[in-house]
Amino acid sequence: FILFDTHTYKYKELTDSDRIKMFTDKKIIRKNRTDKNGNQWILAGRNTLVRINNDSITTLTEKEGIQKDIGYIGIYVDSKDRVWLTSSKGLFLWNGTAMMPYPGMETEPFFPGNGQGNLLIEDSQGSIWAASRRGLAYLEPGTDRFYFLPENVNHQAQNISGIREDREKNIWL
């Protein structure tokens, strides 16, 4: 029984121990997030995205926009239930049927950081913040465009290992 050999498995056919063993045997889970519908989104390995719901496990493939030549780094689900992927070759957004490059960020390289922090977050005001190799960018609520902070703020972007918001709504890098 290998998850990634076929596209979809009936989730109820698997025992709990099978489900856990599948993903933990080789420590392939890199990141996972849950959307508002209770779907688990799992970034496994470098280029595998898995969605688990109550009925099935689905491995997303090239048909759903997952590119085998891209090293995906992080996954994030925002308050609007949008699923984002960061990669070495750009930022991607799930549109409900496929993972698509985000306009204006198609070739924006992200880096893994130190593995401890998120390089993509949503703040309490609804802005999405992204740390890429070029620097820190934000997606202002109500717009579809990422804006990069001025170069004097971004000159040390290579050292960003995570983004956080504190109780006073300050963004920390």
PDB file of C-alpha atoms in Angstrom:
ATOM      1  CA  PHE A   1       0.000   0.000   0.000  1.00  0.00           C
ATOM      2  CA  ILE A   2       1.730   3.174  -1.213  1.00  0.00           C
ATOM      3  CA  LEU A   3      -0.164   6.455  -1.223  1.00  0.00           C
ATOM      4  CA  PHE A   4       1.586   8.120  -4.116  1.00  0.00           C
ATOM      5  CA  ASP A   5       1.168   5.359  -6.716  1.00  0.00           C
ATOM      6  CA  THR A   6      -2.430   6.277  -7.511  1.00  0.00           C
ATOM      7  CA  HIS A   7      -4.445   9.441  -7.352  1.00  0.00           C
ATOM      8  CA  THR A   8      -7.132   8.792  -4.731  1.00  0.00           C
ATOM      9  CA  TYR A   9      -7.664   6.247  -1.966  1.00  0.00           C
ATOM     10  CA  LYS A  10     -10.857   5.698  -0.060  1.00  0.00           C
ATOM     11  CA  TYR A  11      -9.969   7.081   3.353  1.00  0.00           C
ATOM     12  CA  LYS A  12     -12.414   4.845   5.244  1.00  0.00           C
ATOM     13  CA  GLU A  13     -10.674   1.738   3.874  1.00  0.00           C
ATOM     14  CA  LEU A  14      -7.556   2.628   5.841  1.00  0.00           C
ATOM     15  CA  THR A  15      -7.071   1.981   9.528  1.00  0.00           C
ATOM     16  CA  ASP A  16      -5.868   4.791  11.782  1.00  0.00           C
ATOM     17  CA  SER A  17      -2.502   3.084  12.117  1.00  0.00           C
ATOM     18  CA  ASP A  18      -2.216   2.841   8.286  1.00  0.00           C
ATOM     19  CA  ARG A  19      -2.935   6.568   7.961  1.00  0.00           C
ATOM     20  CA  ILE A  20      -0.291   7.509  10.492  1.00  0.00           C
ATOM     21  CA  LYS A  21       2.275   4.988   9.226  1.00  0.00           C
ATOM     22  CA  MET A  22       1.890   6.210   5.645  1.00  0.00           C
ATOM     23  CA  PHE A  23       3.112   9.677   6.477  1.00  0.00           C
ATOM     24  CA  THR A  24       5.507   9.032   9.345  1.00  0.00           C
ATOM     25  CA  ASP A  25       7.549   6.022   8.202  1.00  0.00           C
ATOM     26  CA  LYS A  26      10.023   8.171   6.335  1.00  0.00           C
ATOM     27  CA  LYS A  27       9.198  11.513   7.936  1.00  0.00           C
ATOM     28  CA  ILE A  28       7.884  12.820   4.644  1.00  0.00           C
ATOM     29  CA  ILE A  29       5.499  15.374   6.124  1.00  0.00           C
ATOM     30  CA  ARG A  30       7.032  18.812   5.727  1.00  0.00           C
ATOM     31  CA  LYS A  31       4.050  20.961   6.721  1.00  0.00           C
ATOM     32  CA  ASN A  32       0.334  20.494   7.176  1.00  0.00           C
ATOM     33  CA  ARG A  33      -2.640  22.811   7.573  1.00  0.00           C
ATOM     34  CA  THR A  34      -6.408  22.414   8.002  1.00  0.00           C
ATOM     35  CA  ASP A  35      -9.020  24.410   6.097  1.00  0.00           C
ATOM     36  CA  LYS A  36     -12.473  25.464   7.360  1.00  0.00           C
ATOM     37  CA  ASN A  37     -14.075  22.327   5.909  1.00  0.00           C
ATOM     38  CA  GLY A  38     -11.778  20.119   7.973  1.00  0.00           C
ATOM     39  CA  ASN A  39      -9.648  19.053   5.003  1.00  0.00           C
ATOM     40  CA  GLN A  40      -6.059  18.325   5.958  1.00  0.00           C
ATOM     41  CA  TRP A  41      -3.571  19.724   3.423  1.00  0.00           C
ATOM     42  CA  ILE A  42      -0.208  17.986   3.686  1.00  0.00           C
ATOM     43  CA  LEU A  43       2.946  19.056   1.914  1.00  0.00           C
ATOM     44  CA  ALA A  44       4.969  15.859   1.681  1.00  0.00           C
ATOM     45  CA  GLY A  45       8.446  15.567   0.248  1.00  0.00           C
ATOM     46  CA  ARG A  46       9.464  18.260  -2.218  1.00  0.00           C
ATOM     47  CA  ASN A  47       6.599  18.147  -4.698  1.00  0.00           C
ATOM     48  CA  THR A  48       3.645  16.238  -3.294  1.00  0.00           C
ATOM     49  CA  LEU A  49       0.471  17.863  -1.996  1.00  0.00           C
ATOM     50  CA  VAL A  50      -2.099  15.628  -0.317  1.00  0.00           C
ATOM     51  CA  ARG A  51      -5.648  16.546   0.728  1.00  0.00           C
ATOM     52  CA  ILE A  52      -7.358  14.338   3.318  1.00  0.00           C
ATOM     53  CA  ASN A  53     -11.050  14.645   4.070  1.00  0.00           C
ATOM     54  CA  ASN A  54     -13.483  12.295   5.804  1.00  0.00           C
ATOM     55  CA  ASP A  55     -13.986  10.162   2.713  1.00  0.00           C
ATOM     56  CA  SER A  56     -10.721  10.102   0.823  1.00  0.00           C
ATOM     57  CA  ILE A  57      -7.041  10.844   0.510  1.00  0.00           C
ATOM     58  CA  THR A  58      -6.206  12.672  -2.707  1.00  0.00           C
ATOM     59  CA  THR A  59      -2.713  13.184  -4.010  1.00  0.00           C
ATOM     60  CA  LEU A  60      -2.791  16.266  -6.228  1.00  0.00           C
ATOM     61  CA  THR A  61      -0.940  15.810  -9.505  1.00  0.00           C
ATOM     62  CA  GLU A  62       0.101  17.800 -12.554  1.00  0.00           C
ATOM     63  CA  LYS A  63      -3.574  17.808 -13.591  1.00  0.00           C
ATOM     64  CA  GLU A  64      -4.216  19.991 -10.512  1.00  0.00           C
ATOM     65  CA  GLY A  65      -1.201  22.204 -11.183  1.00  0.00           C
ATOM     66  CA  ILE A  66       1.402  20.440  -9.013  1.00  0.00           C
ATOM     67  CA  GLN A  67       4.664  20.659 -10.920  1.00  0.00           C
ATOM     68  CA  LYS A  68       7.192  17.867 -10.381  1.00  0.00           C
ATOM     69  CA  ASP A  69      10.176  20.112 -11.131  1.00  0.00           C
ATOM     70  CA  ILE A  70       9.351  22.552  -8.317  1.00  0.00           C
ATOM     71  CA  GLY A  71      10.551  22.194  -4.747  1.00  0.00           C
ATOM     72  CA  TYR A  72       7.614  23.291  -2.609  1.00  0.00           C
ATOM     73  CA  ILE A  73       8.695  24.726   0.730  1.00  0.00           C
ATOM     74  CA  GLY A  74       5.680  25.811   2.736  1.00  0.00           C
ATOM     75  CA  ILE A  75       1.899  25.657   2.910  1.00  0.00           C
ATOM     76  CA  TYR A  76      -0.541  28.113   4.459  1.00  0.00           C
ATOM     77  CA  VAL A  77      -4.350  28.341   4.720  1.00  0.00           C
ATOM     78  CA  ASP A  78      -5.633  31.888   5.264  1.00  0.00           C
ATOM     79  CA  SER A  79      -8.872  33.156   6.843  1.00  0.00           C
ATOM     80  CA  LYS A  80     -10.599  33.112   3.435  1.00  0.00           C
ATOM     81  CA  ASP A  81      -9.776  29.392   3.215  1.00  0.00           C
ATOM     82  CA  ARG A  82      -7.290  29.940   0.405  1.00  0.00           C
ATOM     83  CA  VAL A  83      -4.463  27.401   0.264  1.00  0.00           C
ATOM     84  CA  TRP A  84      -1.047  28.881  -0.568  1.00  0.00           C
ATOM     85  CA  LEU A  85       2.225  27.136  -1.450  1.00  0.00           C
ATOM     86  CA  THR A  86       5.640  28.755  -1.391  1.00  0.00           C
ATOM     87  CA  SER A  87       8.360  27.304  -3.570  1.00  0.00           C
ATOM     88  CA  SER A  88      11.810  27.902  -4.925  1.00  0.00           C
ATOM     89  CA  LYS A  89      10.105  29.045  -8.146  1.00  0.00           C
ATOM     90  CA  GLY A  90       7.234  31.227  -6.962  1.00  0.00           C
ATOM     91  CA  LEU A  91       4.048  31.547  -4.952  1.00  0.00           C
ATOM     92  CA  PHE A  92       1.030  29.368  -5.771  1.00  0.00           C
ATOM     93  CA  LEU A  93      -2.650  29.603  -4.814  1.00  0.00           C
ATOM     94  CA  TRP A  94      -5.312  26.851  -4.899  1.00  0.00           C
ATOM     95  CA  ASN A  95      -8.297  28.096  -6.934  1.00  0.00           C
ATOM     96  CA  GLY A  96     -10.621  25.234  -5.948  1.00  0.00           C
ATOM     97  CA  THR A  97      -9.593  22.917  -8.751  1.00  0.00           C
ATOM     98  CA  ALA A  98      -5.911  23.629  -9.401  1.00  0.00           C
ATOM     99  CA  MET A  99      -2.785  25.123  -7.838  1.00  0.00           C
ATOM    100  CA  MET A 100      -1.969  28.198  -9.933  1.00  0.00           C
ATOM    101  CA  PRO A 101       1.012  30.571  -9.909  1.00  0.00           C
ATOM    102  CA  TYR A 102      -0.018  33.789  -8.153  1.00  0.00           C
ATOM    103  CA  PRO A 103      -0.011  36.755 -10.592  1.00  0.00           C
ATOM    104  CA  GLY A 104       3.059  38.910 -10.069  1.00  0.00           C
ATOM    105  CA  MET A 105       4.712  36.277  -7.869  1.00  0.00           C
ATOM    106  CA  GLU A 106       5.048  33.528 -10.512  1.00  0.00           C
ATOM    107  CA  THR A 107       8.829  33.515 -10.459  1.00  0.00           C
ATOM    108  CA  GLU A 108       9.447  34.947  -6.989  1.00  0.00           C
ATOM    109  CA  PRO A 109      11.788  32.476  -5.273  1.00  0.00           C
ATOM    110  CA  PHE A 110      11.147  31.589  -1.639  1.00  0.00           C
ATOM    111  CA  PHE A 111      13.702  30.017   0.623  1.00  0.00           C
ATOM    112  CA  PRO A 112      13.244  27.455   3.369  1.00  0.00           C
ATOM    113  CA  GLY A 113      14.346  29.683   6.243  1.00  0.00           C
ATOM    114  CA  ASN A 114      15.388  27.733   9.308  1.00  0.00           C
ATOM    115  CA  GLY A 115      12.382  25.430   9.234  1.00  0.00           C
ATOM    116  CA  GLN A 116      10.997  26.939  12.452  1.00  0.00           C
ATOM    117  CA  GLY A 117       8.985  29.908  11.245  1.00  0.00           C
ATOM    118  CA  ASN A 118       6.344  30.669   8.656  1.00  0.00           C
ATOM    119  CA  LEU A 119       7.465  32.580   5.604  1.00  0.00           C
ATOM    120  CA  LEU A 120       3.837  33.313   4.736  1.00  0.00           C
ATOM    121  CA  ILE A 121       1.297  34.573   7.287  1.00  0.00           C
ATOM    122  CA  GLU A 122      -1.915  36.542   7.503  1.00  0.00           C
ATOM    123  CA  ASP A 123      -2.045  39.363  10.035  1.00  0.00           C
ATOM    124  CA  SER A 124      -5.045  40.439  12.106  1.00  0.00           C
ATOM    125  CA  GLN A 125      -5.960  43.050   9.458  1.00  0.00           C
ATOM    126  CA  GLY A 126      -6.191  40.426   6.697  1.00  0.00           C
ATOM    127  CA  SER A 127      -2.916  41.257   4.930  1.00  0.00           C
ATOM    128  CA  ILE A 128      -0.856  38.324   3.679  1.00  0.00           C
ATOM    129  CA  TRP A 129       2.877  38.735   4.366  1.00  0.00           C
ATOM    130  CA  ALA A 130       5.450  36.783   2.355  1.00  0.00           C
ATOM    131  CA  ALA A 131       9.219  36.570   2.797  1.00  0.00           C
ATOM    132  CA  SER A 132      10.931  35.744  -0.493  1.00  0.00           C
ATOM    133  CA  ARG A 133      14.534  35.982  -1.631  1.00  0.00           C
ATOM    134  CA  ARG A 134      13.803  39.479  -2.931  1.00  0.00           C
ATOM    135  CA  GLY A 135      12.457  40.644   0.408  1.00  0.00           C
ATOM    136  CA  LEU A 136       9.280  41.113   2.371  1.00  0.00           C
ATOM    137  CA  ALA A 137       6.023  41.621   0.469  1.00  0.00           C
ATOM    138  CA  TYR A 138       2.428  42.047   1.558  1.00  0.00           C
ATOM    139  CA  LEU A 139      -0.926  41.494  -0.092  1.00  0.00           C
ATOM    140  CA  GLU A 140      -3.179  44.281   1.073  1.00  0.00           C
ATOM    141  CA  PRO A 141      -6.815  43.277   1.773  1.00  0.00           C
ATOM    142  CA  GLY A 142      -9.085  44.079  -1.163  1.00  0.00           C
ATOM    143  CA  THR A 143      -6.258  43.974  -3.693  1.00  0.00           C
ATOM    144  CA  ASP A 144      -4.793  41.174  -5.782  1.00  0.00           C
ATOM    145  CA  ARG A 145      -1.235  42.477  -5.852  1.00  0.00           C
ATOM    146  CA  PHE A 146       1.738  41.915  -3.595  1.00  0.00           C
ATOM    147  CA  TYR A 147       3.747  45.015  -2.711  1.00  0.00           C
ATOM    148  CA  PHE A 148       7.398  44.739  -1.735  1.00  0.00           C
ATOM    149  CA  LEU A 149       8.642  46.873   1.111  1.00  0.00           C
ATOM    150  CA  PRO A 150      11.275  49.457   0.162  1.00  0.00           C
ATOM    151  CA  GLU A 151      14.797  48.198  -0.492  1.00  0.00           C
ATOM    152  CA  ASN A 152      16.198  49.790   2.680  1.00  0.00           C
ATOM    153  CA  VAL A 153      13.813  47.559   4.690  1.00  0.00           C
ATOM    154  CA  ASN A 154      14.527  44.499   2.571  1.00  0.00           C
ATOM    155  CA  HIS A 155      18.330  44.631   2.496  1.00  0.00           C
ATOM    156  CA  GLN A 156      18.596  41.762   4.980  1.00  0.00           C
ATOM    157  CA  ALA A 157      15.752  39.638   3.620  1.00  0.00           C
ATOM    158  CA  GLN A 158      18.066  36.662   3.193  1.00  0.00           C
ATOM    159  CA  ASN A 159      18.175  36.384   6.987  1.00  0.00           C
ATOM    160  CA  ILE A 160      14.396  36.140   7.542  1.00  0.00           C
ATOM    161  CA  SER A 161      13.582  32.823   9.175  1.00  0.00           C
ATOM    162  CA  GLY A 162       9.971  33.535  10.079  1.00  0.00           C
ATOM    163  CA  ILE A 163       7.216  36.141  10.313  1.00  0.00           C
ATOM    164  CA  ARG A 164       5.024  36.672  13.375  1.00  0.00           C
ATOM    165  CA  GLU A 165       2.443  39.162  14.608  1.00  0.00           C
ATOM    166  CA  ASP A 166       2.394  40.102  18.289  1.00  0.00           C
ATOM    167  CA  ARG A 167      -0.577  41.100  20.463  1.00  0.00           C
ATOM    168  CA  GLU A 168      -0.041  44.781  19.626  1.00  0.00           C
ATOM    169  CA  LYS A 169      -0.349  43.918  15.916  1.00  0.00           C
ATOM    170  CA  ASN A 170       3.329  44.506  15.150  1.00  0.00           C
ATOM    171  CA  ILE A 171       4.880  42.298  12.476  1.00  0.00           C
ATOM    172  CA  TRP A 172       8.165  40.691  13.567  1.00  0.00           C
ATOM    173  CA  LEU A 173      10.758  39.086  11.292  1.00  0.00           C
TER     174      LEU A 173
END
